[in-house]
Coordinates of C-alpha atoms (C1' of nucleotides) in Angstrom, one line a residue:
Chain A
M1 CA 17.6 -14.8 -3.8
D2 CA 18.4 -11.2 -3.5
N3 CA 14.7 -10.2 -3.4
K4 CA 13.7 -7.8 -0.7
P5 CA 11.1 -9.3 1.6
A6 CA 8.2 -8.2 -0.5
N7 CA 5.8 -6.3 1.6
N8 CA 2.5 -6.4 -0.1
F9 CA -1.0 -7.3 0.9
L10 CA -0.5 -11.0 0.1
H11 CA 2.6 -11.2 2.3
A12 CA 0.5 -9.8 5.1
I13 CA -2.4 -12.3 4.5
I14 CA 0.0 -15.2 4.6
A15 CA 1.8 -13.9 7.7
D16 CA -1.6 -13.7 9.3
D17 CA -2.6 -17.2 8.2
L18 CA 0.6 -18.6 9.6
A19 CA 0.2 -16.7 12.9
A20 CA -3.4 -17.8 13.3
G21 CA -2.5 -21.4 12.5
R22 CA -4.8 -21.5 9.4
V23 CA -1.8 -23.0 7.5
T24 CA 1.4 -24.5 8.8
E25 CA 3.3 -24.2 5.5
V26 CA 3.1 -22.0 2.5
V27 CA 2.6 -23.6 -0.9
T28 CA 2.1 -21.5 -4.0
R29 CA 2.3 -22.3 -7.7
F30 CA 3.0 -20.6 -11.0
P31 CA 0.4 -22.0 -13.4
P32 CA 1.1 -20.9 -17.0
E33 CA -0.8 -22.3 -20.0
P34 CA 1.9 -23.4 -22.5
N35 CA 0.3 -21.4 -25.3
G36 CA 3.0 -18.8 -25.9
Y37 CA 6.2 -17.4 -24.5
L38 CA 6.3 -15.8 -21.1
H39 CA 6.4 -12.0 -20.9
V40 CA 7.3 -9.4 -18.4
G41 CA 3.8 -9.6 -16.9
H42 CA 4.5 -13.3 -16.1
A43 CA 7.8 -12.2 -14.5
K44 CA 5.8 -10.3 -12.0
S45 CA 3.7 -13.4 -11.2
I46 CA 6.8 -15.6 -11.0
C47 CA 8.6 -13.2 -8.6
L48 CA 5.4 -13.0 -6.5
N49 CA 4.7 -16.7 -6.3
F50 CA 8.2 -18.0 -5.9
G51 CA 9.1 -15.0 -3.8
L52 CA 6.3 -15.5 -1.3
A53 CA 7.1 -19.2 -1.0
E54 CA 10.8 -18.3 -0.4
A55 CA 9.9 -15.6 2.1
F56 CA 8.0 -18.1 4.2
N57 CA 10.3 -21.1 3.7
G58 CA 7.5 -22.7 1.7
R59 CA 7.5 -24.1 -1.8
C60 CA 6.3 -23.2 -5.2
N61 CA 5.2 -25.5 -8.0
L62 CA 5.5 -25.0 -11.7
R63 CA 2.3 -26.3 -13.2
F64 CA 1.3 -26.2 -16.8
D65 CA -2.4 -25.5 -17.0
D66 CA -2.7 -27.6 -20.2
T67 CA -6.4 -28.1 -20.5
N68 CA -6.8 -26.7 -24.0
P69 CA -4.6 -28.7 -26.4
A70 CA -5.8 -26.7 -29.4
K71 CA -3.6 -23.8 -28.4
E72 CA -0.7 -25.5 -26.7
S73 CA 2.7 -27.0 -27.7
P74 CA 5.8 -28.6 -26.4
E75 CA 7.8 -25.6 -27.7
F76 CA 6.1 -23.4 -25.1
V77 CA 6.5 -26.0 -22.4
A78 CA 10.2 -25.9 -22.9
S79 CA 10.6 -22.2 -23.3
I80 CA 8.6 -21.5 -20.1
Q81 CA 10.8 -23.8 -18.0
E82 CA 13.9 -22.1 -19.4
D83 CA 12.6 -18.7 -18.7
V84 CA 11.6 -19.5 -15.1
R85 CA 15.1 -21.0 -14.4
W86 CA 16.8 -18.1 -16.1
L87 CA 14.9 -15.6 -13.9
G88 CA 16.6 -17.4 -11.0
F89 CA 13.8 -19.6 -9.6
E90 CA 13.6 -23.3 -9.0
W91 CA 10.3 -25.0 -8.6
H92 CA 9.6 -27.7 -6.1
D93 CA 10.0 -31.3 -7.3
E94 CA 9.0 -32.2 -10.8
V95 CA 7.1 -30.0 -13.2
R96 CA 3.4 -30.5 -12.8
Y97 CA 0.8 -30.8 -15.6
A98 CA -2.9 -30.3 -15.2
S99 CA -3.2 -33.1 -17.8
S100 CA -1.7 -35.6 -15.4
Y101 CA -4.8 -35.1 -13.2
F102 CA -7.2 -35.7 -16.0
Q103 CA -8.4 -39.1 -14.6
Q104 CA -8.9 -37.6 -11.1
L105 CA -10.8 -34.7 -12.6
Y106 CA -13.0 -37.1 -14.6
D107 CA -13.7 -39.1 -11.4
W108 CA -14.7 -36.0 -9.7
A109 CA -16.9 -35.0 -12.6
Q110 CA -18.8 -38.3 -12.1
H111 CA -19.0 -37.5 -8.4
L112 CA -20.7 -34.3 -9.2
V113 CA -23.1 -36.0 -11.5
R114 CA -23.9 -38.7 -8.9
E115 CA -24.7 -36.0 -6.3
G116 CA -27.0 -34.3 -8.8
N117 CA -24.6 -31.3 -9.1
A118 CA -23.7 -31.7 -12.8
Y119 CA -25.5 -32.7 -16.0
V120 CA -24.8 -33.3 -19.6
C121 CA -26.3 -30.6 -21.8
D122 CA -27.0 -31.0 -25.5
L123 CA -27.4 -27.3 -26.2
N124 CA -24.9 -26.1 -28.9
A125 CA -22.8 -23.1 -28.4
D126 CA -25.3 -20.6 -29.9
Q127 CA -28.2 -22.0 -27.9
A128 CA -26.2 -22.0 -24.7
R129 CA -25.4 -18.4 -25.2
E130 CA -29.1 -17.6 -25.6
Y131 CA -30.1 -19.6 -22.5
R132 CA -27.3 -17.9 -20.5
G133 CA -29.1 -14.5 -20.4
T134 CA -27.3 -11.2 -20.3
L135 CA -25.6 -9.1 -17.7
T136 CA -29.0 -7.7 -16.7
E137 CA -31.3 -10.5 -17.5
P138 CA -31.3 -13.9 -15.8
G139 CA -30.6 -17.0 -17.9
V140 CA -33.0 -19.8 -18.6
N141 CA -32.6 -23.4 -17.4
S142 CA -31.4 -25.8 -20.1
P143 CA -34.0 -28.3 -21.1
Y144 CA -31.5 -31.0 -20.3
R145 CA -30.9 -29.8 -16.8
D146 CA -33.1 -32.4 -15.1
R147 CA -31.8 -35.6 -16.7
S148 CA -31.5 -38.5 -14.3
V149 CA -28.2 -39.3 -12.7
E150 CA -28.1 -42.6 -14.6
E151 CA -28.6 -40.9 -18.0
N152 CA -26.0 -38.3 -17.1
L153 CA -23.5 -40.9 -16.1
D154 CA -24.1 -42.8 -19.2
L155 CA -23.9 -39.7 -21.5
L156 CA -20.7 -38.6 -19.7
E157 CA -19.2 -42.0 -20.2
R158 CA -20.1 -41.9 -23.9
M159 CA -18.7 -38.4 -24.3
K160 CA -15.4 -39.7 -22.9
A161 CA -15.6 -42.7 -25.2
G162 CA -15.8 -40.5 -28.2
E163 CA -19.3 -41.3 -29.3
F164 CA -20.3 -37.7 -29.8
E165 CA -19.0 -34.9 -32.1
D166 CA -17.1 -31.9 -30.9
G167 CA -19.5 -29.3 -29.6
S168 CA -22.5 -31.5 -29.5
R169 CA -22.6 -31.9 -25.7
V170 CA -20.9 -30.5 -22.6
L171 CA -20.9 -31.3 -18.9
R172 CA -22.2 -28.5 -16.8
A173 CA -22.4 -27.8 -13.1
K174 CA -25.9 -27.3 -11.9
I175 CA -25.8 -24.1 -10.0
D176 CA -28.0 -21.1 -10.7
M177 CA -29.0 -19.8 -14.1
A178 CA -30.3 -16.6 -12.5
S179 CA -27.1 -15.8 -10.7
P180 CA -25.9 -12.2 -11.2
N181 CA -22.5 -13.7 -11.5
M182 CA -22.3 -15.1 -15.0
N183 CA -19.8 -17.7 -14.0
M184 CA -22.4 -19.4 -11.8
R185 CA -24.9 -19.8 -14.5
D186 CA -24.3 -23.6 -14.9
P187 CA -20.7 -23.2 -16.0
I188 CA -19.3 -25.7 -18.5
L189 CA -17.0 -28.3 -16.9
Y190 CA -16.1 -30.5 -19.8
R191 CA -16.2 -30.1 -23.6
I192 CA -15.6 -32.5 -26.4
R193 CA -12.4 -31.9 -28.4
K194 CA -11.2 -34.7 -30.5
I195 CA -7.6 -33.5 -30.8
E196 CA -4.3 -34.9 -29.7
H197 CA -2.9 -33.5 -26.5
H198 CA 0.9 -32.7 -26.3
Q199 CA 1.2 -34.6 -23.0
T200 CA -1.6 -37.2 -23.1
G201 CA -1.7 -38.0 -26.8
N202 CA -5.1 -39.4 -27.8
D203 CA -6.1 -40.7 -24.3
W204 CA -8.8 -38.1 -24.0
C205 CA -11.3 -36.5 -26.3
I206 CA -13.0 -34.5 -23.6
Y207 CA -11.1 -31.8 -21.7
P208 CA -11.9 -30.0 -18.5
T209 CA -12.3 -26.2 -18.6
Y210 CA -10.1 -23.9 -16.6
D211 CA -12.8 -23.6 -14.0
F212 CA -13.2 -27.3 -13.4
A213 CA -9.5 -27.8 -13.4
H214 CA -7.8 -25.1 -11.5
G215 CA -9.1 -25.3 -8.0
Q216 CA -8.9 -29.0 -8.0
E217 CA -5.3 -29.0 -9.3
D218 CA -4.5 -26.6 -6.4
A219 CA -6.2 -29.0 -4.0
I220 CA -4.3 -32.0 -5.3
E221 CA -1.0 -30.2 -4.9
G222 CA -1.8 -28.9 -1.5
I223 CA -1.6 -25.3 -2.6
T224 CA -2.4 -23.0 0.3
H225 CA -2.5 -19.7 -1.5
S226 CA -3.6 -19.7 -5.1
I227 CA -2.6 -16.4 -6.6
C228 CA -4.1 -15.2 -9.8
T229 CA -4.9 -11.9 -11.6
L230 CA -7.9 -9.6 -11.0
E231 CA -10.0 -10.9 -13.9
F232 CA -10.5 -14.2 -12.1
E233 CA -12.1 -12.5 -9.1
D234 CA -15.6 -13.4 -10.5
H235 CA -14.5 -17.0 -10.7
R236 CA -13.7 -17.3 -7.0
P237 CA -17.3 -18.2 -6.0
L238 CA -17.2 -21.0 -8.6
Y239 CA -13.7 -22.0 -7.4
N240 CA -15.1 -22.3 -3.9
W241 CA -18.3 -24.0 -5.0
L242 CA -16.4 -26.8 -6.7
L243 CA -14.1 -27.4 -3.7
D244 CA -17.2 -27.4 -1.5
H245 CA -18.9 -30.1 -3.6
L246 CA -15.9 -32.4 -4.2
P247 CA -14.0 -34.7 -1.8
V248 CA -10.7 -32.8 -2.4
P249 CA -7.7 -33.5 -0.2
S250 CA -7.0 -29.9 0.8
R251 CA -8.6 -26.5 0.8
P252 CA -6.7 -23.8 -1.2
R253 CA -7.8 -20.2 -1.2
Q254 CA -7.7 -17.9 -4.2
Y255 CA -6.3 -14.4 -4.1
E256 CA -6.1 -11.9 -6.9
F257 CA -3.7 -9.1 -7.7
G258 CA -3.4 -6.5 -10.4
R259 CA -1.5 -7.7 -13.5
L260 CA 1.3 -5.7 -14.9
N261 CA 0.6 -3.2 -17.6
L262 CA 3.4 -1.3 -19.2
N263 CA 3.1 1.8 -21.3
Y264 CA 4.5 1.7 -24.9
T265 CA 4.1 -2.1 -24.6
V266 CA 1.8 -4.8 -25.5
T267 CA 1.4 -7.7 -23.0
S268 CA -1.1 -10.1 -24.4
K269 CA 0.0 -13.4 -25.6
R270 CA -2.4 -13.2 -28.5
K271 CA -1.0 -9.9 -29.7
L272 CA 2.6 -10.9 -29.1
K273 CA 1.9 -14.0 -31.2
Q274 CA 0.5 -11.9 -33.9
L275 CA 3.7 -9.8 -34.0
V276 CA 5.6 -13.0 -34.4
D277 CA 3.3 -14.6 -36.9
E278 CA 3.1 -11.6 -39.1
G279 CA 6.9 -11.1 -39.1
V280 CA 6.8 -7.7 -37.5
V281 CA 9.6 -9.0 -35.2
D282 CA 12.0 -11.8 -35.8
G283 CA 10.5 -14.2 -33.3
W284 CA 9.4 -14.5 -29.7
D285 CA 12.9 -13.6 -28.5
D286 CA 13.4 -10.6 -30.8
P287 CA 15.1 -8.0 -28.5
R288 CA 12.2 -5.7 -29.0
M289 CA 9.7 -8.1 -27.5
P290 CA 8.6 -7.8 -23.9
T291 CA 8.9 -11.5 -23.6
I292 CA 11.3 -12.8 -21.0
S293 CA 13.4 -14.3 -23.7
G294 CA 13.3 -11.1 -25.7
L295 CA 14.3 -9.0 -22.8
R296 CA 17.1 -11.5 -22.1
R297 CA 18.4 -11.2 -25.6
R298 CA 18.1 -7.5 -25.4
G299 CA 20.5 -7.6 -22.5
Y300 CA 18.2 -7.3 -19.5
T301 CA 19.6 -9.3 -16.7
A302 CA 17.5 -11.6 -14.5
R303 CA 18.5 -9.5 -11.5
S304 CA 17.3 -6.3 -13.1
L305 CA 13.9 -7.9 -13.9
R306 CA 13.6 -9.1 -10.3
K307 CA 14.5 -5.6 -9.1
F308 CA 11.9 -4.1 -11.4
C309 CA 9.2 -6.5 -10.1
D310 CA 10.2 -5.4 -6.6
M311 CA 10.0 -1.7 -7.4
I312 CA 6.5 -1.9 -8.9
G313 CA 4.9 -3.6 -5.9
V314 CA 1.8 -5.8 -5.8
T315 CA -1.6 -4.4 -5.2
R316 CA -5.2 -4.9 -6.2
S317 CA -5.4 -1.7 -8.3
D318 CA -4.8 -2.0 -11.9
G319 CA -2.5 0.7 -13.2
V320 CA 0.0 1.2 -16.0
V321 CA 3.6 1.2 -15.0
D322 CA 6.0 3.6 -16.9
V323 CA 8.4 1.6 -18.9
A324 CA 11.0 4.1 -17.7
M325 CA 11.0 2.2 -14.4
M326 CA 12.0 -1.0 -16.1
E327 CA 14.7 0.9 -18.0
H328 CA 15.9 2.4 -14.7
A329 CA 16.2 -1.1 -13.3
I330 CA 18.5 -2.4 -16.0
R331 CA 20.6 0.9 -16.2
D332 CA 21.1 0.6 -12.5
D333 CA 22.3 -3.0 -12.7
L334 CA 24.5 -2.5 -15.7
N335 CA 26.0 0.7 -14.4
E336 CA 27.2 -1.2 -11.4
N337 CA 28.2 -4.4 -13.1
A338 CA 29.0 -3.9 -16.8
P339 CA 32.6 -3.4 -17.8
R340 CA 33.3 -0.3 -19.9
A341 CA 34.5 -0.4 -23.4
M342 CA 34.6 1.9 -26.5
C343 CA 32.7 1.5 -29.7
V344 CA 32.3 4.0 -32.5
L345 CA 28.9 3.7 -34.1
R346 CA 29.4 6.1 -37.1
P347 CA 33.1 6.0 -37.8
L348 CA 34.8 9.2 -38.9
K349 CA 38.5 8.9 -39.5
V350 CA 41.0 11.1 -37.6
V351 CA 44.6 11.2 -38.8
L352 CA 47.1 12.4 -36.2
S353 CA 49.6 14.3 -38.3
N354 CA 52.3 14.4 -35.6
Y355 CA 52.0 10.8 -34.6
P356 CA 54.4 8.2 -36.2
E357 CA 52.8 6.0 -38.8
D358 CA 54.4 2.8 -37.6
K359 CA 53.9 3.4 -33.9
T360 CA 51.4 1.6 -31.6
E361 CA 51.1 2.5 -28.0
Y362 CA 49.2 0.4 -25.6
L363 CA 47.4 2.5 -23.1
S364 CA 45.9 1.0 -20.0
A365 CA 42.2 1.8 -19.2
P366 CA 40.1 0.8 -16.2
C367 CA 37.2 -1.6 -17.0
H368 CA 35.1 0.3 -14.5
P369 CA 35.3 3.8 -13.1
S370 CA 34.6 2.9 -9.5
R371 CA 35.3 -0.8 -9.3
E372 CA 39.0 -1.3 -9.4
E373 CA 38.6 -5.1 -8.9
L374 CA 37.2 -5.3 -12.4
G375 CA 40.7 -4.7 -13.7
V376 CA 42.1 -2.9 -16.7
R377 CA 42.4 -3.5 -20.4
E378 CA 44.9 -2.3 -23.0
L379 CA 43.9 0.0 -25.8
A380 CA 45.9 0.3 -29.0
F381 CA 46.6 3.9 -29.9
T382 CA 47.7 4.6 -33.4
R383 CA 48.1 7.4 -36.0
E384 CA 44.7 6.6 -37.6
L385 CA 41.7 6.5 -35.4
Y386 CA 37.9 6.6 -35.7
I387 CA 35.7 8.8 -33.7
D388 CA 32.0 9.2 -34.0
A389 CA 30.8 11.5 -36.7
E390 CA 28.5 13.2 -34.2
D391 CA 31.5 14.1 -32.1
F392 CA 33.0 16.4 -34.6
R393 CA 31.9 19.8 -36.0
E394 CA 33.7 22.3 -38.1
E395 CA 32.2 25.0 -35.9
A396 CA 30.0 25.0 -32.9
N397 CA 28.9 27.0 -29.9
K398 CA 30.5 26.6 -26.5
K399 CA 27.8 24.2 -25.4
F400 CA 29.2 21.6 -27.8
K401 CA 31.8 19.8 -25.7
R402 CA 33.3 17.6 -28.4
L403 CA 35.8 18.1 -31.2
V404 CA 35.7 21.3 -33.2
L405 CA 38.1 22.6 -35.9
G406 CA 40.9 24.4 -34.2
K407 CA 39.8 23.2 -30.7
R408 CA 40.8 20.4 -28.4
V409 CA 39.1 17.3 -27.1
R410 CA 40.2 14.5 -24.7
L411 CA 40.2 11.1 -26.3
R412 CA 38.9 8.9 -23.5
N413 CA 41.7 7.1 -21.6
A414 CA 44.3 8.6 -24.0
Y415 CA 45.6 11.9 -25.4
V416 CA 44.1 15.3 -25.9
I417 CA 44.0 16.1 -29.6
E418 CA 43.4 19.3 -31.5
A419 CA 41.6 19.3 -34.9
E420 CA 43.5 21.1 -37.6
S421 CA 41.7 20.6 -40.9
V422 CA 39.1 18.4 -42.7
L423 CA 39.0 16.5 -45.9
K424 CA 35.7 16.4 -47.8
D425 CA 34.4 14.4 -50.7
E426 CA 32.7 15.7 -53.9
A427 CA 29.4 15.9 -52.0
G428 CA 30.9 18.1 -49.4
E429 CA 30.8 15.4 -46.7
I430 CA 33.6 15.4 -44.2
V431 CA 35.5 12.1 -44.7
E432 CA 38.5 12.7 -42.6
V433 CA 39.8 15.0 -39.9
Q434 CA 43.4 16.0 -39.6
A435 CA 44.5 16.5 -36.0
K436 CA 47.5 16.6 -33.8
V437 CA 48.3 15.0 -30.6
I438 CA 49.1 17.3 -27.7
P439 CA 52.2 15.7 -26.2
N440 CA 52.3 14.3 -22.7
T441 CA 48.5 14.4 -22.1
V442 CA 47.8 10.8 -21.1
G443 CA 46.7 11.3 -17.6
N444 CA 47.6 15.0 -17.7
D445 CA 46.2 18.2 -18.8
P446 CA 48.0 20.0 -21.6
E447 CA 51.1 21.8 -20.3
D448 CA 50.1 25.0 -22.1
G449 CA 47.1 25.3 -19.9
I450 CA 44.6 25.1 -22.7
K451 CA 42.3 22.3 -21.5
A452 CA 40.2 20.0 -23.6
K453 CA 36.5 20.9 -23.8
G454 CA 35.2 17.4 -23.4
V455 CA 35.9 13.7 -23.7
I456 CA 35.0 11.4 -26.6
Q457 CA 35.4 7.7 -27.3
W458 CA 37.7 6.5 -30.1
V459 CA 39.0 3.3 -31.6
S460 CA 42.2 2.6 -33.5
A461 CA 41.4 2.4 -37.2
T462 CA 44.2 -0.1 -37.7
E463 CA 43.9 -2.2 -34.5
G464 CA 40.2 -2.0 -33.9
R465 CA 37.6 -4.4 -35.3
R466 CA 34.4 -4.0 -37.3
A467 CA 31.2 -5.0 -35.7
T468 CA 27.5 -5.2 -36.3
V469 CA 25.5 -3.2 -33.8
R470 CA 21.7 -3.2 -33.5
L471 CA 20.2 -0.1 -32.0
Y472 CA 16.7 -0.5 -30.7
D473 CA 13.9 1.9 -30.0
R474 CA 10.5 1.2 -28.5
L475 CA 8.4 -1.2 -30.5
F476 CA 5.4 1.0 -30.3
S477 CA 5.3 4.7 -30.8
H478 CA 2.0 5.0 -28.9
E479 CA 1.8 5.1 -25.2
A480 CA -1.1 2.7 -25.1
P481 CA -1.0 0.6 -28.2
D482 CA -3.3 -1.9 -26.5
K483 CA -5.9 0.5 -25.3
G484 CA -9.5 0.6 -26.4
D485 CA -10.0 0.5 -30.1
N486 CA -6.4 1.2 -31.0
D487 CA -5.1 -1.0 -33.8
F488 CA -1.8 -2.0 -32.2
M489 CA -0.4 -3.3 -35.4
A490 CA -0.7 0.1 -37.0
L491 CA 1.1 1.7 -34.1
V492 CA 4.3 -0.3 -34.5
N493 CA 7.3 2.0 -34.6
P494 CA 8.8 1.7 -38.1
N495 CA 12.2 2.7 -36.7
S496 CA 12.4 0.3 -33.8
L497 CA 15.5 -1.3 -35.2
E498 CA 18.5 0.5 -36.7
L499 CA 21.1 -1.9 -38.0
I500 CA 24.7 -0.6 -38.0
E501 CA 27.0 -2.9 -39.9
G502 CA 30.1 -0.9 -39.8
A503 CA 30.6 0.0 -36.2
W504 CA 34.2 0.0 -34.9
I505 CA 35.1 -1.7 -31.6
E506 CA 38.2 -2.0 -29.5
A507 CA 39.8 -5.3 -30.4
G508 CA 39.3 -7.1 -27.0
L509 CA 35.5 -7.0 -27.5
V510 CA 35.5 -9.7 -30.2
N511 CA 36.2 -12.1 -27.4
A512 CA 33.1 -11.2 -25.5
Q513 CA 31.0 -14.2 -24.5
P514 CA 27.5 -14.3 -25.8
E515 CA 25.2 -12.5 -23.4
Q516 CA 28.0 -10.6 -21.8
S517 CA 27.1 -6.9 -21.2
F518 CA 29.2 -3.8 -21.6
Q519 CA 28.8 -0.2 -21.3
F520 CA 30.0 1.4 -24.6
E521 CA 31.0 4.6 -23.0
R522 CA 28.9 7.7 -23.8
E523 CA 26.5 5.5 -25.8
G524 CA 24.8 3.0 -23.6
Y525 CA 24.7 -0.6 -22.6
F526 CA 25.2 -3.3 -25.1
V527 CA 25.2 -7.1 -25.0
A528 CA 26.9 -9.6 -27.2
D529 CA 24.1 -11.4 -29.0
R530 CA 23.2 -14.6 -27.4
H531 CA 22.8 -16.4 -30.8
E532 CA 24.8 -14.6 -33.4
H533 CA 27.8 -13.1 -31.8
R534 CA 31.1 -14.6 -33.0
P535 CA 34.7 -13.4 -32.7
E536 CA 35.0 -13.2 -36.5
A537 CA 31.7 -11.4 -36.8
P538 CA 30.9 -9.6 -33.6
V539 CA 27.2 -8.7 -33.0
F540 CA 26.0 -6.4 -30.2
N541 CA 22.5 -5.5 -29.2
M542 CA 21.8 -2.2 -27.6
T543 CA 20.1 -2.9 -24.3
I544 CA 19.4 0.7 -23.3
G545 CA 21.0 4.1 -23.8
L546 CA 22.7 6.1 -21.2
R547 CA 20.6 8.9 -19.6
D548 CA 21.2 11.9 -21.7
S549 CA 20.4 15.3 -20.4
W550 CA 22.0 17.0 -23.3
N551 CA 20.5 15.1 -26.2
N552 CA 17.1 15.7 -24.9
G553 CA 15.5 18.6 -26.7
Q554 CA 18.8 20.0 -27.9
K555 CA 21.1 19.1 -30.8
Chain B
rU1 C1' -28.9 -0.2 -16.7
rG2 C1' -27.0 -6.9 -12.9
rG3 C1' -22.6 -8.6 -10.4
rG4 C1' -17.5 -8.0 -8.9
rG5 C1' -13.4 -4.6 -8.2
rU6 C1' -10.3 0.0 -7.9
rG7 C1' -9.7 5.3 -6.9
rU8 C1' -3.2 8.8 -2.4
rC9 C1' 2.0 13.7 -6.7
rG10 C1' 2.8 12.9 -14.3
rC11 C1' 3.7 7.1 -13.2
rC12 C1' 4.2 3.0 -9.4
rA13 C1' 3.3 2.8 -4.2
rA14 C1' 3.4 3.2 1.7
rG15 C1' -0.3 4.6 5.0
rU16 C1' -5.7 0.8 8.6
rG17 C1' -8.3 7.7 13.5
rG18 C1' -3.2 11.5 15.5
rC19 C1' -1.5 15.6 11.6
rA20 C1' 0.9 12.5 3.7
rA21 C1' 7.1 7.1 3.4
rG22 C1' 9.8 5.6 -0.7
rG23 C1' 10.9 4.7 -5.9
rC24 C1' 10.5 6.4 -11.2
rA25 C1' 10.1 10.8 -14.0
rC26 C1' 11.0 15.9 -13.8
rC27 C1' 13.6 20.6 -12.2
rG28 C1' 17.8 23.1 -9.9
rG29 C1' 23.2 23.0 -7.9
rG30 C1' 28.1 20.3 -6.9
rU31 C1' 32.0 16.5 -8.4
rU32 C1' 33.6 14.1 -12.8
rU33 C1' 39.1 12.0 -18.5
rU34 C1' 31.5 8.8 -19.9
rG35 C1' 26.9 15.6 -21.4
rA36 C1' 26.9 8.7 -17.5
rU37 C1' 27.5 7.5 -12.4
rC38 C1' 27.7 9.8 -7.7
rC39 C1' 26.3 13.9 -4.2
rC40 C1' 23.1 17.8 -2.4
rG41 C1' 18.3 20.4 -2.9
rG42 C1' 13.2 21.0 -5.0
rC43 C1' 8.7 18.5 -6.2
rA44 C1' 0.7 16.2 -2.8
rU45 C1' -1.6 22.3 3.3
rU46 C1' -3.6 17.3 0.6
rC47 C1' -5.5 11.8 -0.4
rG48 C1' -12.0 10.8 -6.9
rC49 C1' -16.2 14.4 -5.3
rA50 C1' -19.9 16.1 -1.6
rG51 C1' -21.8 15.9 3.0
rG52 C1' -21.5 13.8 8.1
rU53 C1' -19.2 11.6 12.9
rU54 C1' -14.8 13.1 15.9
rC55 C1' -10.7 17.4 19.8
rG56 C1' -8.7 15.3 15.4
rA57 C1' -10.3 11.7 9.1
rA58 C1' -6.5 9.5 3.3
rU59 C1' -8.1 6.3 7.3
rC60 C1' -15.1 5.7 10.2
rC61 C1' -20.5 6.7 8.0
rU62 C1' -23.8 8.4 3.9
rG63 C1' -24.5 9.8 -1.0
rC64 C1' -22.4 10.6 -5.7
rC65 C1' -18.7 10.3 -9.7
rA66 C1' -14.9 7.9 -12.7
rC67 C1' -12.3 3.8 -14.4
rC68 C1' -11.5 -1.7 -14.9
rC69 C1' -13.5 -7.0 -15.2
rC70 C1' -17.7 -10.6 -16.4
rA71 C1' -22.6 -12.6 -21.3
rG72 C1' -15.6 -18.4 -24.8
rC73 C1' -17.6 -25.3 -25.3
rC74 C1' -10.1 -19.5 -23.8
rA75 C1' -7.1 -19.2 -19.6

RNA sequence: UGGGGUGUCGCCAAGUGGCAAGGCACCGGGUUUUGAUCCCGGCAUUCGCAGGUUCGAAUCCUGCCACCCCAGCCA
């Protein structure tokens, strides 16, 4: 991989563990729950876990933490694998599932019971909440806390056999109801859920909680460094308590880092799901979504996302990254790698009065301004062309470096032209510009010494092709749609998508491969839509615009 | 007001007692057949605040303040 050797506190901890002989190999894991699509925050975790394993010649497992069948589905299991691979990572061996350890987990639950460290509790959810106490008041022991080992074993067996209703009983660890750490107040280990599981079918009607599953899964897989986000910090004592009280085959350690927060963005599976479910976007992979599949469809490359994760670093502080950094990462990649092409978004016809009607010249244009090896392409130059409506004005001040009546402009990779007159419709709208070609100006300045003021893109009206282009803007107009009591659904930018059906592209572009990126010169980076682009009906998505120091504030 | 964390430029982030890296953003200037790229220059006498230790502190000590997380049979 082209990742830099990530230098963060976890890298240092691991290097130290290796040096001190605490571990002889590094084993990490990426443990998503298959209850939604992966988003850019997961990309950070993926780069971290796979990157660390790679940096130390260790391995990284992909493990589905599928302990709650109510929220999970095979669709998510599939999409997650695709996203991880697309990002450029390969997990060690087969995909793992927490559900494949259910029997072992159950055996360990019995072990805890036999040792007097767990009990079946008949309190319902409401009662349990009352007994739990509050942040400032200790909890109260459950009246079922002191059942005999025999009774507990019997009850647990019957829970598993499906004798009791959902919610009627749970298995709890017997720790300390007065602990200042809420997670240690006899946490729930198993709950009854009579629903089918996407991997284990109807084999089980009791399912382990995250707390009872995660550390043990890590131990089973020989994970050395179990990396999770900050909010699990309070769970670490429980994670360790369980490992201390169970005959596990290895001793993993948990470390936490600050999850990625991006401004103008929502990164919460629940909220992303709501955007999808309520039709605000066209699906999990809508190009406006911060999901990995959405960014992919938008035109972000895996390399740019890895670069971005590199740029933001990994620490224990929890901040908000400016989305401009992610935009920089993709611009940087595409500037270097995307072939150039021309596209006219809002076509305005230009007729070159002194250019023969039946003539077509093929002008050669480099595909990249600084990378000759990317080759050249041929551009059809004809009497009738399209330029962008925004690139013409009847009159303008000297700061306007485009076409103005009576003035000259350079057509990119072609001639300098001079505007002579305009044709307007009844409404006074300009529908056509009459202009003349300045002879011998392909590759040369005008011989009369009157230079063009600027350069604009163009496409032959007769040889070019029509295309659908989707322009995107940020999905949220608010910097922190997620924050506090903000109603993120009300902060959705109503203009996040602008559909342009009649854009005009140079002919060669219809043969673009789905997911191929281009820079449409002077406009931005665009990608042929992964699903909808076809030669007969080209569809391009705007990935990101070019930096524009003129458009900002002016115009 | 219990417990656990975090506070270095607008944002991210190095720095672990020796005199504030880097990136993003922003602001100049140069090159340019993309108002892009590229290049050059600017951008924290100061590290949440207040004391203290020390020849010397972002780094050590004390106190305070701010923000984040925890009372799901979610993860």
